[in-house]
Short mmCIF file of C-alpha atoms in Angstrom, two decimals:
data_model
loop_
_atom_site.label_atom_id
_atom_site.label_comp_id
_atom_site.label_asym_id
_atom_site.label_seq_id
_atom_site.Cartn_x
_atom_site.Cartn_y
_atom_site.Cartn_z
CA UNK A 1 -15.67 -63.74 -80.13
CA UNK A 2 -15.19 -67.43 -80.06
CA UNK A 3 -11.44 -68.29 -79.40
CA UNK A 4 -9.10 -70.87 -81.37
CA UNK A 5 -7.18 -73.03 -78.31
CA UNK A 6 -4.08 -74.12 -80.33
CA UNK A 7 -1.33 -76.01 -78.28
CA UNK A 8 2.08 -75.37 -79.58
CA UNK A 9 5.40 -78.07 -78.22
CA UNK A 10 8.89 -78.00 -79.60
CA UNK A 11 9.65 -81.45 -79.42
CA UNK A 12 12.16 -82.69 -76.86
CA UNK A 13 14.50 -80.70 -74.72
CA UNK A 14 18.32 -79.23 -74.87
CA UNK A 15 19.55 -82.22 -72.64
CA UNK A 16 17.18 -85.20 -75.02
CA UNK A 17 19.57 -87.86 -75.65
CA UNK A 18 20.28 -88.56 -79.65
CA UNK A 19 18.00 -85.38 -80.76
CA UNK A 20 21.31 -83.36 -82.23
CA UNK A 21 22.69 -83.32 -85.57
CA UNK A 22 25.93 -85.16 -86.34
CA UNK A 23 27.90 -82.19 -85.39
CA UNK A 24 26.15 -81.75 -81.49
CA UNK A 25 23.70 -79.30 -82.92
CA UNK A 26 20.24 -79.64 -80.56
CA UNK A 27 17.43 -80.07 -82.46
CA UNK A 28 15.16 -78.17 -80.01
CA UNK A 29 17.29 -75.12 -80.65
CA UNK A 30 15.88 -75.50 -84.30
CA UNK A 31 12.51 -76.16 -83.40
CA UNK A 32 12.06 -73.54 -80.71
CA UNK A 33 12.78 -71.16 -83.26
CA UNK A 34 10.55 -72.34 -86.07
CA UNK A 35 7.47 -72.36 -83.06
CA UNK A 36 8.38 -68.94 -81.77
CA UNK A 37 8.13 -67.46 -85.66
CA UNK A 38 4.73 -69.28 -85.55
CA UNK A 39 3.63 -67.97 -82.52
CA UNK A 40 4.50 -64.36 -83.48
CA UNK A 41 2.67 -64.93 -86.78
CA UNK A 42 0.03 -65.61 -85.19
CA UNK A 43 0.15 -62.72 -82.56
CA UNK A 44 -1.61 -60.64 -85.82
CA UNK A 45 -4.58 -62.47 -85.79
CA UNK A 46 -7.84 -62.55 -83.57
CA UNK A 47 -9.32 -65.10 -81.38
CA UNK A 48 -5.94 -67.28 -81.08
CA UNK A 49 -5.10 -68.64 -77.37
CA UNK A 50 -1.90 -70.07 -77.49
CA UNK A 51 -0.55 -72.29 -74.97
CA UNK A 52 3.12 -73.92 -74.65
CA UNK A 53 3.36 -77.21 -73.12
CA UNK A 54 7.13 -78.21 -73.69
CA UNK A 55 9.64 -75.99 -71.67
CA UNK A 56 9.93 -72.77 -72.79
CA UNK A 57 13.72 -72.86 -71.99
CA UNK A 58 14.62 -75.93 -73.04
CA UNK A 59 16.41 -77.22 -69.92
CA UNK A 60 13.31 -79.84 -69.07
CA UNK A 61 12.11 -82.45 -71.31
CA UNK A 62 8.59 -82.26 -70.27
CA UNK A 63 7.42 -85.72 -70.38
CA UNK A 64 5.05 -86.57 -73.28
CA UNK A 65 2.10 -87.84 -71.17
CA UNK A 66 2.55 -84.36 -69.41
CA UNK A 67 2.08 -82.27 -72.32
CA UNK A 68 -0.92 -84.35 -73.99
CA UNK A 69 -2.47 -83.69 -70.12
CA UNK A 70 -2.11 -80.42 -70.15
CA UNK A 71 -3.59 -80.23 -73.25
CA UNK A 72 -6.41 -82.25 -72.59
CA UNK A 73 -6.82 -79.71 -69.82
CA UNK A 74 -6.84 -76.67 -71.62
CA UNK A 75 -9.26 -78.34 -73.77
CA UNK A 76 -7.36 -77.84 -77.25
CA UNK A 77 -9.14 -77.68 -80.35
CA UNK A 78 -5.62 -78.32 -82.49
CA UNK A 79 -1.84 -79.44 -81.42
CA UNK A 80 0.92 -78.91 -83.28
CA UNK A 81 3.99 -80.17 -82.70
CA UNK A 82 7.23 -78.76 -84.34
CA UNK A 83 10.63 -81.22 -85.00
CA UNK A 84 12.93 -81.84 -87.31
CA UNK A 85 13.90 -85.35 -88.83
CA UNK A 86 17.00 -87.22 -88.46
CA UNK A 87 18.05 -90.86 -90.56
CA UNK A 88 21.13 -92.27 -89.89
CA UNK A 89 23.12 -89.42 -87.07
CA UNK A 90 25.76 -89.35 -90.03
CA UNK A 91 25.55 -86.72 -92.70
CA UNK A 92 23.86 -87.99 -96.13
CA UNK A 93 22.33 -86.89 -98.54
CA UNK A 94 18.85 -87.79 -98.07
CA UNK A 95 16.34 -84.96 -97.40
CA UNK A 96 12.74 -83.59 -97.48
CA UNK A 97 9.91 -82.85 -95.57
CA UNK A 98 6.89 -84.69 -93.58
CA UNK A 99 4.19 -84.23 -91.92
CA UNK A 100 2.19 -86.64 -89.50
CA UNK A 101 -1.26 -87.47 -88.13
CA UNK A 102 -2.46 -90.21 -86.12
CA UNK A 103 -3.54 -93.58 -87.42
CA UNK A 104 -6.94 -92.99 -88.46
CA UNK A 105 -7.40 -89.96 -87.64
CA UNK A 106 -10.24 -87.72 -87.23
CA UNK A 107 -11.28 -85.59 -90.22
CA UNK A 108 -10.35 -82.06 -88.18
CA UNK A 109 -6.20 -83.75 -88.22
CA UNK A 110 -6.74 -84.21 -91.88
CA UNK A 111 -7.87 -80.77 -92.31
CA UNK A 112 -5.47 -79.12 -90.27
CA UNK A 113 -2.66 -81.25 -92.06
CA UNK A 114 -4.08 -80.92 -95.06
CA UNK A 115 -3.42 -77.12 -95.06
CA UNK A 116 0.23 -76.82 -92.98
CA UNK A 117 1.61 -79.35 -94.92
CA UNK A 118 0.57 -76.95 -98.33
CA UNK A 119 2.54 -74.35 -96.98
CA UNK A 120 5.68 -76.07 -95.82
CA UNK A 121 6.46 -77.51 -98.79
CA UNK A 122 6.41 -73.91 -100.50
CA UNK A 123 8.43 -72.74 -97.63
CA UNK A 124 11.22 -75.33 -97.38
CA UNK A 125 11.41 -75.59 -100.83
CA UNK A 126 12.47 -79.23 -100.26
CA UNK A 127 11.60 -82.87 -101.06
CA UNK A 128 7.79 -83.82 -100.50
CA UNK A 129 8.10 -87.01 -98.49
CA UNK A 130 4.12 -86.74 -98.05
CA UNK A 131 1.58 -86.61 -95.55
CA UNK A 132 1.91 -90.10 -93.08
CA UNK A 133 0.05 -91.47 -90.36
CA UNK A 134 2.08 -92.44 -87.07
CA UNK A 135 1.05 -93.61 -83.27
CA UNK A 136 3.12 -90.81 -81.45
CA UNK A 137 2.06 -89.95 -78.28
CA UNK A 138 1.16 -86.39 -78.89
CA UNK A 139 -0.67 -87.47 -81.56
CA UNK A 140 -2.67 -90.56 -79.84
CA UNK A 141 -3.16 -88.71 -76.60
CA UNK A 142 -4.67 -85.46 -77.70
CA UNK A 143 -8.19 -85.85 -77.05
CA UNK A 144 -11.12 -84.07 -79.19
CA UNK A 145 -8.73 -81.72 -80.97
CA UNK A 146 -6.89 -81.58 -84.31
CA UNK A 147 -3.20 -83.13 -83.75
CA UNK A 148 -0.11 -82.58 -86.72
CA UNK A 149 3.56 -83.06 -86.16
CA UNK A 150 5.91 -81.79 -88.65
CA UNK A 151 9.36 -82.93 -89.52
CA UNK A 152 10.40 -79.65 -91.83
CA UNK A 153 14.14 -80.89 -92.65
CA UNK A 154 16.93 -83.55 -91.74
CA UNK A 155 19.14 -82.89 -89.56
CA UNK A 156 21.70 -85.13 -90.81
CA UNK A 157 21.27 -84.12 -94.42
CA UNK A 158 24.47 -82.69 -95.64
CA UNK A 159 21.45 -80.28 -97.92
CA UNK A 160 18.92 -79.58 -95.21
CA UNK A 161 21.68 -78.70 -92.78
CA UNK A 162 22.52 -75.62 -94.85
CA UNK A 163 18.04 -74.60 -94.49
CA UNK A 164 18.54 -75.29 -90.40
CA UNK A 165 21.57 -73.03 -89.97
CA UNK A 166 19.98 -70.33 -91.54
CA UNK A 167 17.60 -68.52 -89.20
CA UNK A 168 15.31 -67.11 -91.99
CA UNK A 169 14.37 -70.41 -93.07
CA UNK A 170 13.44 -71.23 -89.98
CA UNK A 171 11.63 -68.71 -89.84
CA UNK A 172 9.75 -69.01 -92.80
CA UNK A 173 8.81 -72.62 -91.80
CA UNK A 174 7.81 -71.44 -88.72
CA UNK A 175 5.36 -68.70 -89.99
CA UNK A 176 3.92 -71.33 -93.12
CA UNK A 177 2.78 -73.61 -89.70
CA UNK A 178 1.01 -70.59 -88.85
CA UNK A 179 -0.38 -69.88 -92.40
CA UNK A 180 -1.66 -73.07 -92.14
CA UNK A 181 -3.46 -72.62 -89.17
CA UNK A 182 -4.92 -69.57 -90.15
CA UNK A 183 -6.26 -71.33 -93.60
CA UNK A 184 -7.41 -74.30 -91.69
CA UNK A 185 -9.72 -71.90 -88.92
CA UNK A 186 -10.44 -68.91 -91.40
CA UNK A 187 -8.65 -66.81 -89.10
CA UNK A 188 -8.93 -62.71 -89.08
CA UNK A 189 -6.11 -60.27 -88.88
CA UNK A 190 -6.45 -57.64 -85.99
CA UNK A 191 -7.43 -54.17 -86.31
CA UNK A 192 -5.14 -53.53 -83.58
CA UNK A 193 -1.95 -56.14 -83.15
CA UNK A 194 -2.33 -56.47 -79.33
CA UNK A 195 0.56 -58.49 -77.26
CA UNK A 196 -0.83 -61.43 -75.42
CA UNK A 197 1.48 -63.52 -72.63
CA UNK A 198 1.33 -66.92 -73.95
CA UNK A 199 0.39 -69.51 -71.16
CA UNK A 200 -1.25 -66.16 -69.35
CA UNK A 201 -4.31 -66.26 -67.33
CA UNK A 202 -4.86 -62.71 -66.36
CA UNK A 203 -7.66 -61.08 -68.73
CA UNK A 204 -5.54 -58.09 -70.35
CA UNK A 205 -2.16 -60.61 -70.70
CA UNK A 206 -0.54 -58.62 -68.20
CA UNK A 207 2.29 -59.58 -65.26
CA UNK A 208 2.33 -57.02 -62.62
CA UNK A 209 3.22 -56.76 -59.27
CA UNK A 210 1.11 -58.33 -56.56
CA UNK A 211 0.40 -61.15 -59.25
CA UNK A 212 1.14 -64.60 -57.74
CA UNK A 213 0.75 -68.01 -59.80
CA UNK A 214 2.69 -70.07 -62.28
CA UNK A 215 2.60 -67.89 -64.31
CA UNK A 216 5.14 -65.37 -62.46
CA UNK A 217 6.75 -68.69 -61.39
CA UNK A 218 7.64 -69.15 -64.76
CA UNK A 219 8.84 -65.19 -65.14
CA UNK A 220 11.04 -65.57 -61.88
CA UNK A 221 13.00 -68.68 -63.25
CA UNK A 222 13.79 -66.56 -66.81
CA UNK A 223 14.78 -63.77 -64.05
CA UNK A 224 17.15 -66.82 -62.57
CA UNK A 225 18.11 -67.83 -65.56
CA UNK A 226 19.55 -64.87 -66.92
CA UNK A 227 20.98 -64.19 -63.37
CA UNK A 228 18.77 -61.17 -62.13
CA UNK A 229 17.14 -62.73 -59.02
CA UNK A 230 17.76 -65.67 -56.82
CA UNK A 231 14.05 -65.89 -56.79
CA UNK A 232 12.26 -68.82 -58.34
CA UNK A 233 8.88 -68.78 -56.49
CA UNK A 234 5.37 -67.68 -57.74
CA UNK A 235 5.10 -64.46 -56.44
CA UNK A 236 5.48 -60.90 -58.35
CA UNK A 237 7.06 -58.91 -55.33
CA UNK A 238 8.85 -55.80 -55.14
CA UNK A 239 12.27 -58.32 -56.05
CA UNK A 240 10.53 -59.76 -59.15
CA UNK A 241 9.78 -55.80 -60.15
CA UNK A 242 12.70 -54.78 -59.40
CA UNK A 243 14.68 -57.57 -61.54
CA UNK A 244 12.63 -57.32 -64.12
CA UNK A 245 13.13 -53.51 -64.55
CA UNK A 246 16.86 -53.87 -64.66
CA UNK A 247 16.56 -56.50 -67.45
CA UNK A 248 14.44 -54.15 -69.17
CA UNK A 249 17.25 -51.37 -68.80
CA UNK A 250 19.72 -53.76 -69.96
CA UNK A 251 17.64 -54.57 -73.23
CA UNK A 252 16.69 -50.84 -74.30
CA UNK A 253 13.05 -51.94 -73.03
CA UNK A 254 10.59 -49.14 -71.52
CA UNK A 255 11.30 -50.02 -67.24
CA UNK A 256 7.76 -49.96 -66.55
CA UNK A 257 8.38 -53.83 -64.39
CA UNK A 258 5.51 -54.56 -66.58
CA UNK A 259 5.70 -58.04 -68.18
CA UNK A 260 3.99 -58.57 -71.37
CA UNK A 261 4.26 -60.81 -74.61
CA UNK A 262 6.94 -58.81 -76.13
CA UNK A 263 9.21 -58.71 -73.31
CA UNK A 264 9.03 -62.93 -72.78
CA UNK A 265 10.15 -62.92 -75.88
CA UNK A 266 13.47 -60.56 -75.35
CA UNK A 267 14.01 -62.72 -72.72
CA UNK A 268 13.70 -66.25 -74.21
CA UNK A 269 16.23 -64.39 -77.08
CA UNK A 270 18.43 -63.36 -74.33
CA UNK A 271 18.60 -67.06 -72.80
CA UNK A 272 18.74 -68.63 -76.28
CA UNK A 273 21.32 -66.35 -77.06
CA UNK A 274 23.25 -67.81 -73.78
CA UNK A 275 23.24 -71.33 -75.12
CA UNK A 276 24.55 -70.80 -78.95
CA UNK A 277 28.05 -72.42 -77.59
CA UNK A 278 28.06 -75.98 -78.52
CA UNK A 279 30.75 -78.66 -77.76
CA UNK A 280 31.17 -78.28 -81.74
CA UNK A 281 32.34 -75.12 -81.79
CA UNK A 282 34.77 -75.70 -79.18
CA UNK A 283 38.58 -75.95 -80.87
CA UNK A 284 40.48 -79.16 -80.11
CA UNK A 285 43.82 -78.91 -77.98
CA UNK A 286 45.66 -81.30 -76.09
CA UNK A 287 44.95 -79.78 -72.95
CA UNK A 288 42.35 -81.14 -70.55
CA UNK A 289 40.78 -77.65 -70.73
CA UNK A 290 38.92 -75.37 -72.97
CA UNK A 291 38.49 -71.96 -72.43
CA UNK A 292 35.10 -71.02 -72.93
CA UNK A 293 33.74 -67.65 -73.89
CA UNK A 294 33.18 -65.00 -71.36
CA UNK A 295 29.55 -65.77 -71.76
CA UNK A 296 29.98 -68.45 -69.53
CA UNK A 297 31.31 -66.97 -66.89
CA UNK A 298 28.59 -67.33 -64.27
CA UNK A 299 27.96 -67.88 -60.68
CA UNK A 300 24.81 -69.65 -62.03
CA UNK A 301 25.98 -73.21 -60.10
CA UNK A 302 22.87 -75.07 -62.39
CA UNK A 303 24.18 -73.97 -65.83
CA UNK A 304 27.61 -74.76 -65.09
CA UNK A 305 26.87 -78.05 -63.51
CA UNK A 306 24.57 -78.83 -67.07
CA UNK A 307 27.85 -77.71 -68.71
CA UNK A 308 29.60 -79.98 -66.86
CA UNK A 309 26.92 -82.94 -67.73
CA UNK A 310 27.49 -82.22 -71.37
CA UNK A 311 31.35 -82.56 -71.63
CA UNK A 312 32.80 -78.79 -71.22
CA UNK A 313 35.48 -78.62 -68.94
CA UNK A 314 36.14 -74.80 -67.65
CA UNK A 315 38.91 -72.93 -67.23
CA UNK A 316 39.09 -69.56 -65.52
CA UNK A 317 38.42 -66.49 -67.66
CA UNK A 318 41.57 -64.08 -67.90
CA UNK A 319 41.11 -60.41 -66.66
#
């Protein structure tokens, strides 16, 4: 079976200066979203080797000559790159939907634009603004393969707004991207739906103990970040087994300490989940402190001093 090498990035990062919506809303929170509904779209369908080059957390804005390398690497036949369009960082009431190749770009970009941009349109049910050439980086840099970055909504439009805040659109954008894909490649759906690890090396898309690469480096800091093991190195020991079985207690997951496709994504909902307090949703008082919801309270010393960064101030939770 020949394999389909797609790259998928959700543009920026939680801590990307500017990339919010008027009211401090992150725009990779909305794009995260709209590329994990594509990925599990595409988790039906044969012959599809996905890999993630933006942080799968959030917390680091991967550089963009860092993501168009590791693409290059992995030797990409497309790249897609999921955002979401801002004008003026005050609400307005301009709206609609783009998509983007690179300046004369190669007829396999057409294509693949050709055929996502078809289906967002009938999924955002929002203002064609066409299909545009542009010299982004990820766009440029991407050597050999098909390259299209969407901008599905604005995230200062006092209209689109309502589409963003509403997880089923998102998710419907998310899996037309992936319709799109499928069109463009002629992809088949799978006798079987098998779970795959995205970014996984290992033949059968497995984690298991006695594994050791980034792979479980990656596993260990989603372990960290939801606070079930100091560990952040790259090797699957009885610690990382053992943390990982109590997170799949915690979740109603079978404890087999077996990581697979399915369980990265409980995870990334359980970290996501973490974040959904913004400095929005925060009342106003005249004190110098907020009290911020129990979810927050953490010995993890790197989220609270990235709290910290971005403007909460903390005051003891009350027994």
């Amino acid at each position: 079976m020949s394999f389909l090498k797609l790259v998928l990035d959700a543009g920026h990062g939680l801590h990307t200066r500017g990339k919010r919506t008027p009211d401090g809303e992150h725009e990779w929170l909305f794009n995260n979203k709209q590329l994990l509904a594509c990925q599990r779209y595409l988790s039906n369908y044969e012959g599809v080797n996905i890999l993630r080059v933006d942080d799968p957390l959030g917390q680091r804005d991967v550089p963009l000559d860092e993501r168009t390398d590791r693409s290059n690497a992995f030797g990409a036949d497309a790249y897609v790159s999921f955002h979401n369009n801002a004008m003026d960082d005050h609400w307005d009431n301009h709206q609609g939907m783009e998509s983007f190749t690179y300046v004369g770009s190669n007829p396999k970009s057409e294509k693949l634009q050709r055929h996502i941009h078809a289906h967002l349109i009938k999924a955002t049910r929002n203002t064609d603004r066409g299909m545009k050439e542009a010299n982004f980086h990820v766009l440029r840099e991407t050597k050999n393969c098909a390259s299209v970055l969407t901008e599905s909504f604005f995230m200062d439009s006092v209209y689109d707004i309502k589409k963003l805040r509403d997880d089923n659109y998102l998710k419907e954008t998310g899996e037309a991207i992936a319709k799109g894909i499928v069109d463009c490649y002629g992809l088949k759906v799978k006798g079987k739906s098998v779970d795959t690890i995205v970014q996984s090396d290992s033949a059968d898309g497995k984690l298991v103990r006695g594994e050791k690469g980034p792979n479980v480096k990656l596993l260990n800091k989603m372990l960290n970040t939801l606070e079930y093991t100091q560990k952040t190195d790259d090797l699957f020991d009885q610690y990382t087994e053992a943390a990982l079985k109590s997170f799949q207690k915690d979740h109603g997951l079978r404890q087999d300490a077996i990581y697979t496709s399915s369980v990265g994504r409980a995870m990334v909902k359980a970290i996501q989940d973490s974040m959904i307090l913004q400095k929005s949703n925060i009342p106003e008082k005249s004190s110098d402190k907020y009290r911020l919801a129990k979810l927050f309270d953490t010995g993890n010393k790197a989220l609270i001093e990235s709290l910290l960064k971005d403007g909460f101030k903390i005051l003891d939770i009350p027994e």
